[in-house]
Tab-separated table of C-alpha atoms in Angstrom:
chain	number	residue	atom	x	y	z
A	219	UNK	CA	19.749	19.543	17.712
A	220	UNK	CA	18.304	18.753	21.126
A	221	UNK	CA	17.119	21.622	23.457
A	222	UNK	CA	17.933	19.709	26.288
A	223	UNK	CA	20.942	18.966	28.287
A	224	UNK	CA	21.257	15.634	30.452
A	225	UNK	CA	23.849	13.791	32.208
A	226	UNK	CA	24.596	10.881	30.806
A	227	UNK	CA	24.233	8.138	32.819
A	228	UNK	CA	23.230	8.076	36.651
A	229	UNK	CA	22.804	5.763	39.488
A	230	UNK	CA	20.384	5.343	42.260
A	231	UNK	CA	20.048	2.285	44.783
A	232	UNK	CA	16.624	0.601	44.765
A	233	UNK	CA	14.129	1.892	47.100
A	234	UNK	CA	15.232	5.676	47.095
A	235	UNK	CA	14.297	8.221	44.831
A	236	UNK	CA	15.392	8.725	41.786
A	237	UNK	CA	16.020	12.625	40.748
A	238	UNK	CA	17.289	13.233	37.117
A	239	UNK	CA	17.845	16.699	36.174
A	240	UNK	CA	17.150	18.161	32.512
A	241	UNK	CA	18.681	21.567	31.600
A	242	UNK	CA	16.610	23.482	28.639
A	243	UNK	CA	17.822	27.306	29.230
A	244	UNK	CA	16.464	28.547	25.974
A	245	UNK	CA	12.789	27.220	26.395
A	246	UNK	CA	9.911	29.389	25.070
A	247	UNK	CA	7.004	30.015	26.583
A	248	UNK	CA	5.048	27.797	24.551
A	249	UNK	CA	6.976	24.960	25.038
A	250	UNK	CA	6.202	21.744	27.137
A	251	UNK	CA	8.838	19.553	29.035
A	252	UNK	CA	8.084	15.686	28.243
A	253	UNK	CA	10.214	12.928	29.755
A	254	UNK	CA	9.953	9.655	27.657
A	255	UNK	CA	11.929	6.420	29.484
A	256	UNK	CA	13.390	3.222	27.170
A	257	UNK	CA	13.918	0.645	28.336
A	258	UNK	CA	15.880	-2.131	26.971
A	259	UNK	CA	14.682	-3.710	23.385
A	260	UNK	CA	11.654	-1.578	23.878
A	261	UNK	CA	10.424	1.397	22.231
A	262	UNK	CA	10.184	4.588	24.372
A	263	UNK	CA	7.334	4.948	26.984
A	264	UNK	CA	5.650	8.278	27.774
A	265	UNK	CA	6.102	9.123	31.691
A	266	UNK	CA	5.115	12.882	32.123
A	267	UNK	CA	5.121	16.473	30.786
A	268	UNK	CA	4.366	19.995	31.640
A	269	UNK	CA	4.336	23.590	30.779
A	270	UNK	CA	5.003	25.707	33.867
A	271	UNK	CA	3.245	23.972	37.480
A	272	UNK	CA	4.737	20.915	38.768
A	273	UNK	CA	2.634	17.301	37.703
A	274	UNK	CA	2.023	14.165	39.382
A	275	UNK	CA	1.114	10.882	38.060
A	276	UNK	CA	1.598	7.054	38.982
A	277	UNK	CA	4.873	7.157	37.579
A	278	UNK	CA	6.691	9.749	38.380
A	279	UNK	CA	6.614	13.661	39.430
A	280	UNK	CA	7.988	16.446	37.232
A	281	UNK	CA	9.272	19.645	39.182
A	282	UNK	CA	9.936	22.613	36.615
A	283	UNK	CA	11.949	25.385	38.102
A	284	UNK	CA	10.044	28.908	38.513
A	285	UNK	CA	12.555	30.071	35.048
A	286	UNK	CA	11.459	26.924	33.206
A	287	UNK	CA	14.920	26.662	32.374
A	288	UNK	CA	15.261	23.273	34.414
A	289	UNK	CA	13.164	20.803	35.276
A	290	UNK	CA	13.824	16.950	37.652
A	291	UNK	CA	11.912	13.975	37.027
A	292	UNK	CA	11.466	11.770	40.455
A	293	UNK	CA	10.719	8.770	40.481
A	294	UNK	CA	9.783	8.651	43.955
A	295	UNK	CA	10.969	4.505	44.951
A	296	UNK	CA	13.345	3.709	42.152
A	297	UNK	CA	12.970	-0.552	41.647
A	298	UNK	CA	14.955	-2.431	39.086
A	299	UNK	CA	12.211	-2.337	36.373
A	300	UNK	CA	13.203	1.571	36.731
A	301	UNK	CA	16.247	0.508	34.797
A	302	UNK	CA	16.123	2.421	31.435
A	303	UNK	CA	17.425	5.422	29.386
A	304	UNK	CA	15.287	8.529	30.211
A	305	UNK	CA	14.728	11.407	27.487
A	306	UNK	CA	13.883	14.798	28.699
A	307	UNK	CA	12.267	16.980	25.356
A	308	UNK	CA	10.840	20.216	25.142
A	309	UNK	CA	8.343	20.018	22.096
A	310	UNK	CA	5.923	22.977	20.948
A	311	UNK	CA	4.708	21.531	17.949
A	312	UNK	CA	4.084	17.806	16.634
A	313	UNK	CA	7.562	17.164	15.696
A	314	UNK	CA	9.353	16.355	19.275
A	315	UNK	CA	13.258	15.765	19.398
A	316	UNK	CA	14.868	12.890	21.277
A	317	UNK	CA	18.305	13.780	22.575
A	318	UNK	CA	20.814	11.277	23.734
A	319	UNK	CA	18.925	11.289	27.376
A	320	UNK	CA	20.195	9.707	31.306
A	321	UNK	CA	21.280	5.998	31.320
A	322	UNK	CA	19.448	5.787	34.936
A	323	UNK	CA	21.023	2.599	36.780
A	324	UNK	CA	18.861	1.018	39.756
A	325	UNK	CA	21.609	-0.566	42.195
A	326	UNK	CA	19.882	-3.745	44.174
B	372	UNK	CA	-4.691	0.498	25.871
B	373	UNK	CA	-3.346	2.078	23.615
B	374	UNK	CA	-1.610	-0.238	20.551
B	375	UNK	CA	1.009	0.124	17.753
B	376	UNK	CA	2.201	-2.459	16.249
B	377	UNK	CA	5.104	-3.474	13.251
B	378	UNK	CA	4.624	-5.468	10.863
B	379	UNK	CA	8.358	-7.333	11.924
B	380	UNK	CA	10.134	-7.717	14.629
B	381	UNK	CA	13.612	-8.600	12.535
B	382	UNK	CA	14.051	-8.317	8.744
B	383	UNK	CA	17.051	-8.761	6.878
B	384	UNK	CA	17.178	-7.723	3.129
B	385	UNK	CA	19.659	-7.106	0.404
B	386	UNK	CA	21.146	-4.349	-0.870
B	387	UNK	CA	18.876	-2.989	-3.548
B	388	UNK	CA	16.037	-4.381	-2.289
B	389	UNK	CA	12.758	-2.222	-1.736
B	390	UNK	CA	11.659	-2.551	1.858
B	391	UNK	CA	8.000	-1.866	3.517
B	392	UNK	CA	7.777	-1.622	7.112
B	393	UNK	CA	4.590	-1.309	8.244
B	394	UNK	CA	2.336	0.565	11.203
B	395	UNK	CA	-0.902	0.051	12.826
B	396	UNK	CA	-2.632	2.214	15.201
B	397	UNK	CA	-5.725	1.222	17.163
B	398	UNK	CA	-6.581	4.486	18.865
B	399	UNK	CA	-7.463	6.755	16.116
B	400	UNK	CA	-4.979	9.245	16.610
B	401	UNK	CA	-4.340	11.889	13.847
B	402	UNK	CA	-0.811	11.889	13.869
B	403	UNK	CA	2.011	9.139	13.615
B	404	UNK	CA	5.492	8.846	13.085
B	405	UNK	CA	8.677	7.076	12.011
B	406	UNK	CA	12.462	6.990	14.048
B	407	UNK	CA	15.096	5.576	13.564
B	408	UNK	CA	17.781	4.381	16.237
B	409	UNK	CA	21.160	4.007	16.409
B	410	UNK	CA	24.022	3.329	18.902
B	411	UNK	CA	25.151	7.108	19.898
B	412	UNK	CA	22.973	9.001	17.624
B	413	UNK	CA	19.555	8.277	19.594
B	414	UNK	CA	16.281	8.490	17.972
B	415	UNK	CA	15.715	10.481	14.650
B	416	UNK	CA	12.797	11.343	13.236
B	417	UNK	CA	12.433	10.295	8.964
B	418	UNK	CA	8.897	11.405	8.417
B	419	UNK	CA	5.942	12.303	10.706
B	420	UNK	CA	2.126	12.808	8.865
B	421	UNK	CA	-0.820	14.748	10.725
B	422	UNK	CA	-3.177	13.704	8.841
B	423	UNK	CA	-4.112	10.822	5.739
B	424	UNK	CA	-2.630	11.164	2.586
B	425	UNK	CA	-0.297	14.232	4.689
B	426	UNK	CA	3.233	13.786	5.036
B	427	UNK	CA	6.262	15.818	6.570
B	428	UNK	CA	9.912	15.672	6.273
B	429	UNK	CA	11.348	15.158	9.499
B	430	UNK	CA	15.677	15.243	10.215
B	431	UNK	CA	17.016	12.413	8.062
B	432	UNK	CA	14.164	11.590	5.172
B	433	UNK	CA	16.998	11.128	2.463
B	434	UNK	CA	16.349	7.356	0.744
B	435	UNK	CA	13.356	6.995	2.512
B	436	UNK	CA	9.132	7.868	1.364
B	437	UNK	CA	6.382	7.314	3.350
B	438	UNK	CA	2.238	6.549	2.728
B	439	UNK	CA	-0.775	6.823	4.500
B	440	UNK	CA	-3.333	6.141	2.928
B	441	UNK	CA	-5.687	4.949	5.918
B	442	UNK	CA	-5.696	6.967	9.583
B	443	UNK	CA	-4.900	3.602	11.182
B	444	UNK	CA	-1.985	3.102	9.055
B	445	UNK	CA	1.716	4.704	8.404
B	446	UNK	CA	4.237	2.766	6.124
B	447	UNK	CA	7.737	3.957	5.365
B	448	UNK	CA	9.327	2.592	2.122
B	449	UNK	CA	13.272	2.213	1.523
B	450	UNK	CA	13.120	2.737	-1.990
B	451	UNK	CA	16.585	1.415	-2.762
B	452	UNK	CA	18.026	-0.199	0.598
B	453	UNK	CA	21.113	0.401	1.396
B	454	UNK	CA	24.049	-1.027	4.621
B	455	UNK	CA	23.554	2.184	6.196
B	456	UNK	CA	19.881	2.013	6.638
B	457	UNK	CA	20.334	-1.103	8.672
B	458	UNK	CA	18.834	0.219	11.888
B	459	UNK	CA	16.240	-0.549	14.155
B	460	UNK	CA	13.055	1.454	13.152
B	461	UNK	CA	10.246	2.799	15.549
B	462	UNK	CA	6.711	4.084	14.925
B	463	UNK	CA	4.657	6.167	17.171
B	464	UNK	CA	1.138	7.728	17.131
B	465	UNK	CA	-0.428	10.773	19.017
B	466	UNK	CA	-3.206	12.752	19.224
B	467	UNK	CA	-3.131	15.993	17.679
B	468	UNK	CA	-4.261	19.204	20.070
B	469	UNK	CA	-3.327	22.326	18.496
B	470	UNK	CA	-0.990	24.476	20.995
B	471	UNK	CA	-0.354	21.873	23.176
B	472	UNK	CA	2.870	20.344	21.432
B	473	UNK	CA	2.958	16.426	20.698
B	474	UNK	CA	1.099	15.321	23.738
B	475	UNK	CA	2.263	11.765	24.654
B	476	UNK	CA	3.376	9.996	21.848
B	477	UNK	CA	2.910	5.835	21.853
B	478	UNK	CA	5.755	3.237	20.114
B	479	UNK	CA	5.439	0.345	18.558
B	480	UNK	CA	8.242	-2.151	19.779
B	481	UNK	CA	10.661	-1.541	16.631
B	482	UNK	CA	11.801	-3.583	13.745
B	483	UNK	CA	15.461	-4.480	13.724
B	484	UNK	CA	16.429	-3.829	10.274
B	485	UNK	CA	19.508	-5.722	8.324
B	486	UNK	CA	20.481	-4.703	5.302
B	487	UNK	CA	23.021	-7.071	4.097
């Protein structure tokens, strides 16, 4: 079973930032948060992950709450190509679990 | 960049067939992987290997088997196919850093599977 708990589907108009939340209440302390995106007829892309301080990369920013038990990916000026599923894991070891993830839509 | 690639796009084979899908990675990475996806169910991992000639079970490996026999490369075998394996099957590779989980894992684009 997945650790994590995601809304299914969101939307978010173009230009504004995108914020999708991830519950994981019964992360250990070992345990990174990754966030993988899909887009359509694609495999999944790696965007971020983290253990307990917030990252930044071109992509996106990952803000993990001070419990670890939440974390929000932003993707700071949602366009179209932004369009995807997103899948928030927490993974200690090799073997990582997808979940069903966020159907983000990006409204022109 | 890093690369994976499938051997096919789209296959379609019989029932009682034996399939072999095959993966290539270009980065050297220790550890690779095979999903499969379906409509509701997500990914699922079939068998994962850290290492040549190493191979681990992963959630569904029933009427599937695996080989590496080269770092570079990660096939998954469908012994006996079957309609239910029809699917469309992704491949990943990672590097492997002990305590630091997965790190970022890298798909190939899939191959649609139809078993008919």
């Amino acid at each position: 079973d997945a650790k994590t708990t995601q809304p299914p589907s969101m939307d978010c108009a173009e230009g504004r930032a995108a914020n999708l939340p991830c519950n994981h209440s019964t992360i250990s302390g070992n345990e990174y948060v990754y966030w993988y995106r899909q887009i359509h007829s694609q495999g999944p892309q790696y965007i971020i992950h983290g253990l307990k301080n917030n990252e930044t990369n071109e992509m996106a920013s990952l803000i993990i709450t001070e419990d670890r038990k939440s974390s929000t990916l932003i993707l700071p000026h949602a366009t179209l190509r932004d369009t995807a599923v997103y899948y928030c894991i927490v993974d200690r070891d090799d073997k990582i679990i997808f979940g069903k993830g966020t159907r983000l839509h990006i409204l022109p | 960049d890093v690369k994976v690639t499938q051997s096919s796009r789209y296959l379609v084979k019989r029932t009682g067939e034996k399939v072999f899908l095959e993966c290539v990675q270009d980065m050297d990475h220790e550890n690779m992987f095979w999903y499969r996806q379906d409509p509701g169910l997500g990914l699922r991992l079939i068998y994962f290997s850290y290492d040549v000639k190493m191979k681990e079970k992963g959630d569904i490996p029933e009427g599937y088997s695996v080989s590496r026999e080269k770092k570079e490369r990660f096939s998954l075998i469908l012994e006996s196919a079957s309609t239910n394996q029809t699917s469309m099957y992704l491949c990943a590779s990672s590097l492997h850093i002990s305590g630091q989980g997965s790190y970022e894992q890298y798909f190939g684009p899939g191959t649609r599977l139809t078993v008919t």
